[in-house]
Coordinates of C-alpha atoms and ligand atoms in Angstrom, one line a residue:
Chain A
X1 CA 47.5 -28.4 -73.9
X2 CA 44.3 -26.4 -73.5
X3 CA 42.6 -26.0 -70.2
X4 CA 43.2 -28.5 -67.5
X5 CA 40.1 -28.9 -65.3
X6 CA 40.8 -30.2 -61.9
X7 CA 37.6 -31.2 -60.2
X8 CA 37.4 -31.7 -56.5
X9 CA 34.9 -33.6 -54.6
X10 CA 32.9 -31.3 -52.3
X11 CA 30.6 -32.5 -49.6
X12 CA 27.2 -31.0 -49.3
X13 CA 28.3 -28.7 -46.4
X14 CA 31.2 -27.4 -48.4
X15 CA 29.0 -26.7 -51.4
X16 CA 26.7 -24.4 -49.6
X17 CA 29.7 -22.3 -48.4
X18 CA 27.6 -21.1 -45.5
X19 CA 29.3 -23.1 -42.9
X20 CA 32.7 -22.0 -44.2
X21 CA 31.5 -18.4 -44.2
X22 CA 30.3 -18.8 -40.6
X23 CA 33.8 -20.1 -39.6
X24 CA 35.5 -17.2 -41.3
X25 CA 33.2 -14.7 -39.6
X26 CA 33.9 -16.3 -36.3
X27 CA 37.6 -15.7 -36.8
X28 CA 37.3 -12.1 -37.8
X29 CA 35.0 -11.5 -34.9
X30 CA 37.5 -12.9 -32.6
X31 CA 40.2 -10.7 -34.1
X32 CA 37.8 -7.7 -33.7
X33 CA 37.4 -8.4 -30.0
X34 CA 41.1 -8.9 -29.6
X35 CA 41.9 -5.7 -31.4
X36 CA 39.2 -3.7 -29.5
X37 CA 39.8 -4.9 -26.0
X38 CA 43.3 -6.2 -25.9
X39 CA 44.7 -3.7 -28.4
X40 CA 46.4 -6.6 -30.1
X41 CA 48.0 -5.7 -33.4
X42 CA 50.9 -6.8 -35.5
X43 CA 51.9 -3.5 -36.9
X44 CA 54.1 -0.7 -35.5
X45 CA 53.4 3.0 -35.3
X46 CA 56.0 3.9 -37.9
X47 CA 57.4 7.3 -37.3
X48 CA 57.6 6.7 -33.6
X49 CA 58.7 3.1 -33.7
X50 CA 61.0 1.8 -36.3
X51 CA 61.9 -1.7 -37.3
X52 CA 65.4 -2.9 -36.9
X53 CA 66.4 -4.2 -40.3
X54 CA 69.1 -6.7 -40.9
X55 CA 72.8 -5.7 -40.9
X56 CA 72.9 -6.5 -44.6
X57 CA 70.1 -4.2 -45.5
X58 CA 71.0 -2.0 -48.5
X59 CA 69.8 1.5 -48.1
X60 CA 71.1 5.0 -48.8
X61 CA 74.7 5.2 -50.0
X62 CA 77.5 6.8 -48.1
X63 CA 81.2 7.2 -48.7
X64 CA 83.4 6.4 -45.8
X65 CA 86.0 8.8 -44.6
X66 CA 89.3 8.4 -42.9
X67 CA 90.5 10.0 -39.7
X68 CA 91.1 13.4 -41.4
X69 CA 87.6 13.4 -42.8
X70 CA 89.0 12.8 -46.3
X71 CA 86.9 10.5 -48.4
X72 CA 88.4 7.0 -49.0
X73 CA 87.4 7.1 -52.6
X74 CA 90.3 7.2 -55.1
X75 CA 88.1 7.7 -58.2
X76 CA 89.1 4.4 -59.7
X77 CA 85.8 4.2 -61.6
X78 CA 85.2 0.6 -60.6
X79 CA 81.8 1.3 -59.1
X80 CA 80.8 3.4 -62.1
X81 CA 81.8 0.6 -64.4
X82 CA 80.0 -2.1 -62.5
X83 CA 76.9 -0.3 -61.8
X84 CA 74.1 -2.0 -63.7
X85 CA 71.8 1.1 -63.6
X86 CA 74.6 3.4 -64.7
X87 CA 73.7 5.9 -62.0
X88 CA 77.2 6.8 -60.7
X89 CA 78.9 9.7 -62.3
X90 CA 82.4 10.4 -61.2
X91 CA 84.8 13.2 -62.3
X92 CA 88.4 12.4 -61.2
X93 CA 91.0 14.9 -60.1
X94 CA 94.4 15.0 -58.5
X95 CA 94.5 15.3 -54.8
X96 CA 96.3 18.2 -53.1
X97 CA 99.4 17.2 -51.3
X98 CA 98.1 18.9 -48.1
X99 CA 94.9 16.9 -48.2
X100 CA 96.9 13.7 -48.5
X101 CA 99.0 13.3 -45.4
X102 CA 99.2 9.6 -46.0
X103 CA 101.4 10.1 -49.0
X104 CA 101.0 8.0 -52.1
X105 CA 97.9 6.1 -50.8
X106 CA 95.3 8.5 -52.2
X107 CA 96.7 10.5 -55.1
X108 CA 93.5 10.6 -57.0
X109 CA 90.3 12.1 -55.7
X110 CA 86.8 12.5 -57.0
X111 CA 86.1 16.0 -58.0
X112 CA 82.5 15.3 -58.1
X113 CA 80.7 12.1 -57.3
X114 CA 77.0 11.9 -58.1
X115 CA 74.7 9.0 -57.5
X116 CA 71.3 9.2 -59.1
X117 CA 69.2 7.5 -56.5
X118 CA 66.1 7.5 -58.8
X119 CA 67.9 5.1 -61.1
X120 CA 69.8 3.1 -58.5
X121 CA 68.4 -0.3 -57.9
X122 CA 70.3 -0.8 -54.6
X123 CA 72.0 -3.9 -55.8
X124 CA 75.1 -3.2 -53.8
X125 CA 77.5 -4.0 -56.7
X126 CA 79.3 -0.7 -56.2
X127 CA 80.0 -1.6 -52.6
X128 CA 81.4 -5.0 -53.6
X129 CA 83.5 -3.6 -56.4
X130 CA 85.1 -0.8 -54.4
X131 CA 88.7 -1.7 -53.6
X132 CA 88.9 1.0 -50.9
X133 CA 85.7 0.2 -49.1
X134 CA 84.8 3.7 -49.9
X135 CA 81.2 3.5 -51.2
X136 CA 78.8 1.6 -49.0
X137 CA 75.2 1.2 -48.6
X138 CA 73.8 2.2 -45.2
X139 CA 70.8 0.9 -43.4
X140 CA 68.9 4.1 -43.8
X141 CA 65.7 3.4 -45.7
X142 CA 64.1 6.8 -45.5
X143 CA 64.9 8.0 -49.0
X144 CA 61.9 10.2 -49.6
X145 CA 62.8 13.6 -51.2
X146 CA 60.6 16.5 -52.2
X147 CA 62.4 17.4 -55.5
X148 CA 64.1 15.2 -58.1
X149 CA 67.3 17.1 -57.6
X150 CA 67.4 16.1 -54.0
X151 CA 67.5 12.5 -55.1
X152 CA 70.9 13.0 -56.8
X153 CA 73.4 12.5 -54.0
X154 CA 76.6 14.5 -54.4
X155 CA 79.9 14.1 -52.7
X156 CA 79.2 16.4 -49.8
X157 CA 76.0 14.5 -49.1
X158 CA 77.6 11.1 -49.4
X159 CA 80.5 12.0 -47.1
X160 CA 78.5 11.5 -44.0
X161 CA 79.9 10.2 -40.8
X162 CA 78.2 6.9 -40.6
X163 CA 79.0 4.5 -37.8
X164 CA 79.4 0.9 -38.9
X165 CA 76.6 0.1 -41.4
X166 CA 74.6 3.1 -40.2
Chain B
X1 CA -2.8 19.9 -45.0
X2 CA -2.6 21.8 -41.8
X3 CA 0.4 23.7 -40.6
X4 CA 1.1 21.2 -37.9
X5 CA 1.3 18.3 -40.4
X6 CA 3.5 20.3 -42.7
X7 CA 5.9 21.0 -39.9
X8 CA 5.8 17.4 -38.7
X9 CA 6.6 16.1 -42.1
X10 CA 9.5 18.6 -42.5
X11 CA 10.8 17.6 -39.1
X12 CA 10.6 13.9 -39.9
X13 CA 12.4 14.4 -43.2
X14 CA 15.1 16.5 -41.5
X15 CA 15.4 13.9 -38.8
X16 CA 15.8 11.0 -41.2
X17 CA 18.3 12.8 -43.4
X18 CA 20.3 14.1 -40.4
X19 CA 20.5 10.6 -38.9
X20 CA 21.3 8.8 -42.0
X21 CA 23.9 11.3 -43.2
X22 CA 25.1 12.0 -39.7
X23 CA 26.1 8.5 -38.9
X24 CA 28.2 8.1 -42.1
X25 CA 31.3 9.7 -40.6
X26 CA 31.1 7.3 -37.7
X27 CA 30.4 4.4 -40.1
X28 CA 33.4 5.3 -42.2
X29 CA 35.5 5.5 -39.0
X30 CA 34.2 2.2 -37.9
X31 CA 34.7 0.6 -41.3
X32 CA 38.4 1.6 -41.1
X33 CA 39.0 1.1 -37.5
X34 CA 37.0 -2.1 -37.3
X35 CA 38.7 -3.5 -40.3
X36 CA 42.0 -2.6 -38.7
X37 CA 41.1 -4.5 -35.5
X38 CA 40.0 -7.5 -37.6
X39 CA 43.3 -7.5 -39.4
X40 CA 45.5 -6.9 -36.5
X41 CA 46.2 -3.3 -37.4
X42 CA 45.7 -0.1 -35.6
X43 CA 43.8 2.0 -38.1
X44 CA 43.5 5.8 -38.2
X45 CA 44.3 7.0 -34.7
X46 CA 46.0 10.4 -35.2
X47 CA 43.3 12.9 -35.7
X48 CA 41.0 13.5 -32.7
X49 CA 40.3 11.0 -29.9
X50 CA 40.6 7.4 -31.3
X51 CA 41.0 8.9 -34.8
X52 CA 37.3 9.9 -34.8
X53 CA 38.0 13.1 -36.6
X54 CA 39.7 11.3 -39.5
X55 CA 36.5 11.6 -41.5
X56 CA 36.5 15.3 -41.0
X57 CA 40.0 15.5 -42.4
X58 CA 38.8 13.4 -45.3
X59 CA 35.9 15.8 -46.0
X60 CA 38.2 18.8 -45.8
X61 CA 40.5 17.1 -48.3
X62 CA 37.5 16.2 -50.6
X63 CA 36.2 19.8 -50.5
X64 CA 39.6 21.3 -51.3
X65 CA 40.2 19.0 -54.3
X66 CA 40.0 20.2 -57.9
X67 CA 36.7 19.8 -59.5
X68 CA 37.8 17.7 -62.4
X69 CA 35.8 16.7 -65.4
X70 CA 37.3 14.4 -68.0
X71 CA 37.6 15.9 -71.4
X72 CA 35.4 13.7 -73.4
X73 CA 32.8 13.1 -70.6
X74 CA 29.2 13.8 -71.2
X75 CA 28.9 16.6 -68.7
X76 CA 25.2 16.4 -67.9
X77 CA 25.1 12.7 -67.1
X78 CA 28.5 12.9 -65.5
X79 CA 27.2 15.3 -62.9
X80 CA 23.8 13.6 -62.7
X81 CA 25.2 10.2 -61.6
X82 CA 26.4 11.1 -58.1
X83 CA 23.3 13.0 -57.4
X84 CA 21.0 10.1 -58.4
X85 CA 23.3 7.8 -56.4
X86 CA 22.7 9.8 -53.2
X87 CA 19.1 10.7 -53.7
X88 CA 17.6 7.3 -54.7
X89 CA 18.4 5.5 -51.4
X90 CA 17.5 8.6 -49.4
X91 CA 14.1 8.6 -51.1
X92 CA 13.6 4.9 -50.4
X93 CA 14.1 5.7 -46.7
X94 CA 10.9 7.8 -46.8
X95 CA 8.7 4.8 -46.3
X96 CA 10.7 2.9 -43.7
X97 CA 9.0 3.4 -40.4
X98 CA 11.2 4.0 -37.4
X99 CA 8.5 3.9 -34.7
X100 CA 4.8 3.6 -34.4
X101 CA 3.5 7.2 -33.6
X102 CA 4.0 10.0 -31.2
X103 CA 1.3 11.8 -29.4
X104 CA 1.8 15.6 -29.3
X105 CA -1.1 17.4 -27.7
X106 CA -4.1 16.2 -29.6
X107 CA -2.1 15.3 -32.7
X108 CA -0.5 12.0 -33.5
X109 CA 2.7 11.9 -35.6
X110 CA 3.2 8.8 -37.6
X111 CA 6.9 8.0 -37.3
X112 CA 7.4 7.4 -41.0
X113 CA 7.9 10.2 -43.6
X114 CA 5.3 8.9 -46.0
X115 CA 2.6 6.5 -44.9
X116 CA 1.7 4.7 -48.2
X117 CA -0.2 1.6 -48.7
X118 CA 2.3 0.6 -51.4
X119 CA 5.3 1.2 -49.2
X120 CA 7.3 -1.8 -50.2
X121 CA 6.7 -1.2 -53.9
X122 CA 8.0 2.3 -53.4
X123 CA 11.1 1.0 -51.7
X124 CA 11.7 -1.5 -54.5
X125 CA 11.3 1.2 -57.1
X126 CA 13.9 3.4 -55.6
X127 CA 16.2 0.5 -54.7
X128 CA 16.0 -0.4 -58.4
X129 CA 17.1 3.2 -59.3
X130 CA 20.4 2.3 -57.8
X131 CA 21.6 0.7 -61.0
X132 CA 21.2 4.0 -62.9
X133 CA 24.0 6.0 -61.3
X134 CA 26.3 3.2 -62.0
X135 CA 25.5 3.0 -65.6
X136 CA 25.4 6.8 -66.0
X137 CA 28.7 7.3 -64.2
X138 CA 30.4 4.5 -66.2
X139 CA 29.1 5.6 -69.5
X140 CA 29.4 9.3 -69.1
X141 CA 33.0 9.3 -67.9
X142 CA 34.1 7.8 -71.2
X143 CA 36.7 5.5 -69.8
X144 CA 36.9 1.8 -70.6
X145 CA 37.4 0.7 -67.0
X146 CA 34.4 2.8 -65.9
X147 CA 32.3 1.1 -68.6
X148 CA 33.5 -2.3 -67.5
X149 CA 32.6 -1.5 -63.9
X150 CA 29.2 -0.2 -65.0
X151 CA 28.4 -3.2 -67.1
X152 CA 29.3 -5.5 -64.3
X153 CA 27.3 -3.4 -61.8
X154 CA 24.2 -3.4 -63.9
X155 CA 24.4 -7.1 -64.7
X156 CA 24.9 -7.9 -61.0
X157 CA 22.2 -5.6 -59.7
X158 CA 19.6 -6.7 -62.3
X159 CA 20.2 -10.4 -61.5
X160 CA 20.1 -10.0 -57.8
X161 CA 17.1 -7.8 -57.9
X162 CA 15.1 -10.8 -59.1
X163 CA 16.1 -13.0 -56.1
X164 CA 15.5 -10.1 -53.8
X165 CA 12.1 -9.4 -55.3
X166 CA 11.0 -13.0 -55.0
X167 CA 12.2 -13.2 -51.4
X168 CA 10.3 -10.1 -50.7
X169 CA 7.2 -11.4 -52.5
X170 CA 7.3 -14.5 -50.3
X171 CA 7.1 -12.2 -47.2
X172 CA 4.3 -10.2 -48.8
X173 CA 2.3 -13.4 -49.2
X174 CA 2.8 -14.0 -45.5
X175 CA 1.9 -10.5 -44.4
X176 CA -0.8 -9.9 -47.0
X177 CA 0.0 -6.2 -47.0
X178 CA 2.3 -3.7 -48.6
X179 CA 2.2 -1.4 -45.6
X180 CA 5.4 -1.5 -43.4
X181 CA 3.4 -0.6 -40.3
X182 CA 1.1 -3.6 -40.8
X183 CA 4.1 -5.8 -41.4
X184 CA 5.7 -4.7 -38.1
X185 CA 2.4 -5.2 -36.3
X186 CA 2.1 -8.7 -37.7
X187 CA 5.6 -9.5 -36.5
X188 CA 4.9 -8.3 -33.0
X189 CA 3.1 -11.5 -32.1
X190 CA 5.0 -14.5 -30.8
X191 CA 5.1 -18.1 -32.0
X192 CA 5.2 -21.0 -29.5
X193 CA 4.8 -18.4 -26.8
X194 CA 8.4 -17.2 -26.7
X195 CA 9.9 -16.7 -30.1
X196 CA 9.0 -13.3 -31.7
X197 CA 7.1 -13.9 -34.9
X198 CA 9.7 -12.3 -37.1
X199 CA 9.8 -12.8 -40.8
X200 CA 13.2 -14.4 -40.5
X201 CA 11.8 -17.2 -38.2
X202 CA 8.7 -17.7 -40.3
X203 CA 10.6 -17.7 -43.6
X204 CA 14.3 -18.4 -43.0
X205 CA 15.2 -19.2 -46.6
X206 CA 13.6 -16.0 -47.8
X207 CA 15.5 -14.0 -45.2
X208 CA 18.8 -15.6 -46.2
X209 CA 18.2 -15.0 -49.9
X210 CA 17.2 -11.4 -49.2
X211 CA 20.2 -10.8 -47.0
X212 CA 22.6 -12.1 -49.7
X213 CA 20.8 -10.1 -52.3
X214 CA 21.1 -6.8 -50.5
X215 CA 24.8 -7.3 -50.3
X216 CA 24.8 -7.5 -54.1
X217 CA 22.4 -4.6 -54.3
X218 CA 24.6 -2.3 -52.3
X219 CA 27.7 -3.4 -54.1
X220 CA 29.4 -4.4 -50.9
X221 CA 32.0 -7.2 -50.7
X222 CA 31.8 -10.1 -51.5
X223 CA 29.9 -8.6 -54.4
X224 CA 31.8 -5.4 -55.1
X225 CA 32.6 -6.3 -58.6
X226 CA 31.6 -2.9 -60.1
X227 CA 34.4 -1.5 -58.0
X228 CA 36.9 -4.3 -58.1
X229 CA 40.0 -2.3 -57.4
X230 CA 42.5 -5.0 -58.5
X231 CA 41.0 -5.5 -61.9
X232 CA 39.3 -2.3 -63.1
X233 CA 40.9 0.3 -60.9
X234 CA 37.8 1.7 -59.2
X235 CA 35.1 0.8 -61.6
X236 CA 32.3 3.2 -62.4
X237 CA 33.5 6.1 -60.2
X238 CA 37.0 6.0 -61.5
X239 CA 36.8 9.4 -63.2
X240 CA 35.2 11.1 -60.2
X241 CA 37.3 13.1 -57.8
X242 CA 36.7 15.4 -54.8
X243 CA 33.1 15.8 -53.6
X244 CA 31.7 13.9 -56.5
X245 CA 33.5 10.8 -55.4
X246 CA 32.5 11.6 -51.8
X247 CA 28.9 11.6 -53.0
X248 CA 29.3 8.1 -54.4
X249 CA 31.0 7.1 -51.2
X250 CA 28.2 8.5 -49.1
X251 CA 25.6 6.9 -51.4
X252 CA 27.1 3.5 -50.7
X253 CA 26.6 4.0 -47.0
X254 CA 23.1 5.5 -47.4
X255 CA 22.2 2.5 -49.5
X256 CA 23.5 0.2 -46.8
X257 CA 21.5 2.0 -44.1
X258 CA 18.4 1.8 -46.3
X259 CA 19.0 -1.9 -47.0
X260 CA 19.5 -2.5 -43.3
X261 CA 16.3 -0.6 -42.5
X262 CA 14.5 -2.7 -45.1
X263 CA 15.7 -6.1 -43.8
X264 CA 15.0 -5.1 -40.2
X265 CA 11.5 -4.0 -41.1
X266 CA 10.6 -6.9 -43.3
X267 CA 12.4 -9.8 -41.6
X268 CA 13.4 -8.8 -38.2
X269 CA 10.4 -7.1 -36.6
X270 CA 11.1 -3.5 -37.6
X271 CA 10.6 -1.2 -34.8
X272 CA 8.9 -3.8 -32.7
X273 CA 10.2 -4.3 -29.2
X274 CA 13.3 -6.3 -28.6
X275 CA 12.9 -8.9 -25.8
X276 CA 12.9 -7.1 -22.5
X277 CA 11.7 -3.7 -23.7
X278 CA 8.2 -4.3 -22.6
X279 CA 9.4 -4.6 -19.1
X280 CA 11.3 -1.3 -19.4
X281 CA 8.1 0.3 -20.6
X282 CA 6.1 -1.1 -17.8
X283 CA 8.6 0.0 -15.2
X284 CA 8.8 3.5 -16.7
X285 CA 5.0 3.7 -16.8
X286 CA 4.8 2.8 -13.1
X287 CA 7.8 4.9 -12.0
X288 CA 6.7 8.2 -13.7
X289 CA 3.0 7.3 -13.5
X290 CA 2.5 8.3 -17.2
X291 CA -0.7 9.0 -18.9
X292 CA -1.8 7.3 -22.1
X293 CA 0.0 9.9 -24.3
X294 CA 3.2 9.6 -22.2
X295 CA 3.2 5.8 -22.4
X296 CA 2.8 6.1 -26.2
X297 CA 5.7 8.5 -26.4
X298 CA 8.0 6.4 -24.3
X299 CA 6.9 3.5 -26.3
X300 CA 7.8 5.3 -29.5
X301 CA 11.2 6.2 -28.1
X302 CA 11.9 2.6 -27.2
X303 CA 10.7 1.5 -30.6
X304 CA 13.1 3.9 -32.2
X305 CA 15.9 2.5 -30.0
X306 CA 14.9 -1.0 -31.1
X307 CA 14.9 -0.1 -34.8
X308 CA 18.2 1.8 -34.5
X309 CA 19.9 -1.1 -32.8
X310 CA 18.7 -3.5 -35.4
X311 CA 19.9 -1.3 -38.2
X312 CA 23.2 -0.8 -36.4
X313 CA 23.5 -4.6 -36.1
X314 CA 23.0 -5.1 -39.8
X315 CA 25.4 -2.3 -40.6
X316 CA 28.0 -4.0 -38.4
X317 CA 27.4 -7.2 -40.3
X318 CA 28.0 -5.4 -43.6
X319 CA 31.4 -4.3 -42.3
X320 CA 32.1 -7.6 -40.7
X321 CA 31.3 -9.6 -43.9
X322 CA 33.3 -7.1 -46.0
X323 CA 36.5 -7.8 -44.1
X324 CA 35.9 -11.6 -44.0
X325 CA 35.1 -12.7 -47.5
X326 CA 37.1 -12.3 -50.7
X327 CA 35.5 -11.0 -53.8
X328 CA 33.5 -13.3 -56.1
X329 CA 34.6 -14.0 -59.7
X330 CA 32.1 -12.7 -62.2
X331 CA 31.0 -16.1 -63.4
X332 CA 30.7 -17.3 -59.8
X333 CA 28.6 -14.3 -59.1
X334 CA 26.2 -15.0 -62.0
X335 CA 26.1 -18.7 -61.0
X336 CA 25.1 -17.8 -57.5
X337 CA 22.5 -15.3 -58.6
X338 CA 20.8 -17.3 -61.4
X339 CA 21.5 -20.9 -60.6
X340 CA 21.1 -20.9 -56.8
X341 CA 19.4 -17.8 -55.4
X342 CA 16.8 -17.5 -58.2
X343 CA 15.5 -21.1 -58.1
X344 CA 15.8 -21.2 -54.3
X345 CA 13.7 -18.1 -53.9
X346 CA 11.2 -19.3 -56.4
X347 CA 10.8 -22.7 -54.7
X348 CA 10.6 -20.9 -51.4
X349 CA 7.9 -18.6 -52.7
X350 CA 5.8 -21.6 -53.8
X351 CA 6.3 -23.3 -50.5
X352 CA 5.4 -20.2 -48.5
X353 CA 2.3 -19.6 -50.7
X354 CA 1.2 -23.2 -50.2
X355 CA 1.8 -23.0 -46.5
X356 CA -0.1 -19.7 -46.1
X357 CA -3.0 -21.2 -48.2
X358 CA -3.3 -24.3 -46.1
X359 CA -2.8 -22.8 -42.7
X360 CA -5.4 -20.1 -43.2
Ligands
SF4_1 S1 73.7 -0.1 -55.6 FE1 73.9 -1.0 -57.7 S2 72.6 0.4 -58.9 FE2 73.0 1.5 -57.0 S3 74.8 2.7 -57.4 FE3 75.5 0.8 -56.5 S4 76.0 -0.5 -58.3 FE4 74.7 1.2 -59.0
SF4_2 S1 85.0 1.9 -56.6 FE1 85.4 2.9 -54.6 S2 87.3 3.9 -54.8 FE2 86.7 3.3 -56.9 S3 85.6 5.2 -57.6 FE3 84.0 3.9 -56.7 S4 83.9 4.6 -54.6 FE4 85.8 5.4 -55.4

């Protein structure tokens, strides 16, 4: 193999580069004037304006709740098993009869449900695996935290009322 | 030396330092805001009107930072590098004239800190010093990236200094003098009755080579290989934080101001009038019915304006080019320096010398 040299034919004007530099500088100058006088820009002022991401965007997790504000999760461990990053940690428990007005449907409950967002790769497999549509990824992309502990989402944190995909 | 001269020299030094350091916050602001405009962004716009106080915030941050010295650094050279970086271009500014002279009472004040007959040599000597802070910083901080940046920087500056020196030499042949005042006076004539006799019109190739070389000399894009963020993190000033980094940062701008002053003086008429300024002077003379001293002072003011606008223009071009051109690869840089600019400036020098010989 070795090195492959691809030689191109350059004309004299191309070889001096000066003309190309001149054209480039003309473009940047035009942009400068546009930016200065017309305030033309392609960026947004982030905290004030936000971009509308696609409905399929995979952001911060949440666990959907039913009409009684009980989590839909039945601690089946499917998400924990499928998770490639191994960042879901569930402890299962029996659900109180009182908290389970729908009878047999949700006999198990997660005693604790932690997602380590620092390990999570936001692949969305947990969402696909869940038979109860309990765990979902919202469209919230503002995941910044000030301590590492804040990045471990527990059940109370995950049981947010999120409309649609959030 | 009389008291008056001493005060005058002090005042001039203060003036030059105040102007050249005082415009840096604005330059940094323009560098960031201007680049934002060129790239379709907004740029810093939160602190102060139009983000003008952004630099103040930066300085506060720099001052509050920890004064960090890497463990195995050579302390003495490590601290010396930013100082040299800032002082060398400031010294070179001493011989760049920013006006002819003022008349105060029965004294005349030469608007140049040090009027030397060897002015240009002095500038070159101090411009040549700019390679030392890079080597010192890179070597003293004991970091392989810093050393790489320093090696690149020194190789680059040394190779472009030759082209720069030859381009300068061709102009010295034309002017027949080392004194910046005499160069400006020479350029104040006109050729063909309308074109100012600027060095750039007399010797365009020299001007071009010189212009390219000062980009390399000041380590600005497209020749910012010593800093190449993408390959060697930050190059020679990688291990510097807080105000010591700020000193390097300011030094870059001071070097740019110095280089702009140099190219304006040598190739673009220096403080000589821009077209139309003579009319303003005549009008002002008639309107205020000024005496000889008054005319000279107004003239000096206009000359300073002319010089200042030329320097501003070149500073603008520095920023403009930076945000237009990508960085060179190292071998391309050396090719350009040794295979193109060096022979070009040499041939140009010979041609100019022949031209001057036969025309006189
Ligand atoms: S998104 Fe992927 S990595 Fe994150 S918790 Fe779900 S399955 Fe695990
Ligand atoms: S897959 Fe769904 S129901 Fe099963 S444990 Fe995970 S969140 Fe709960």
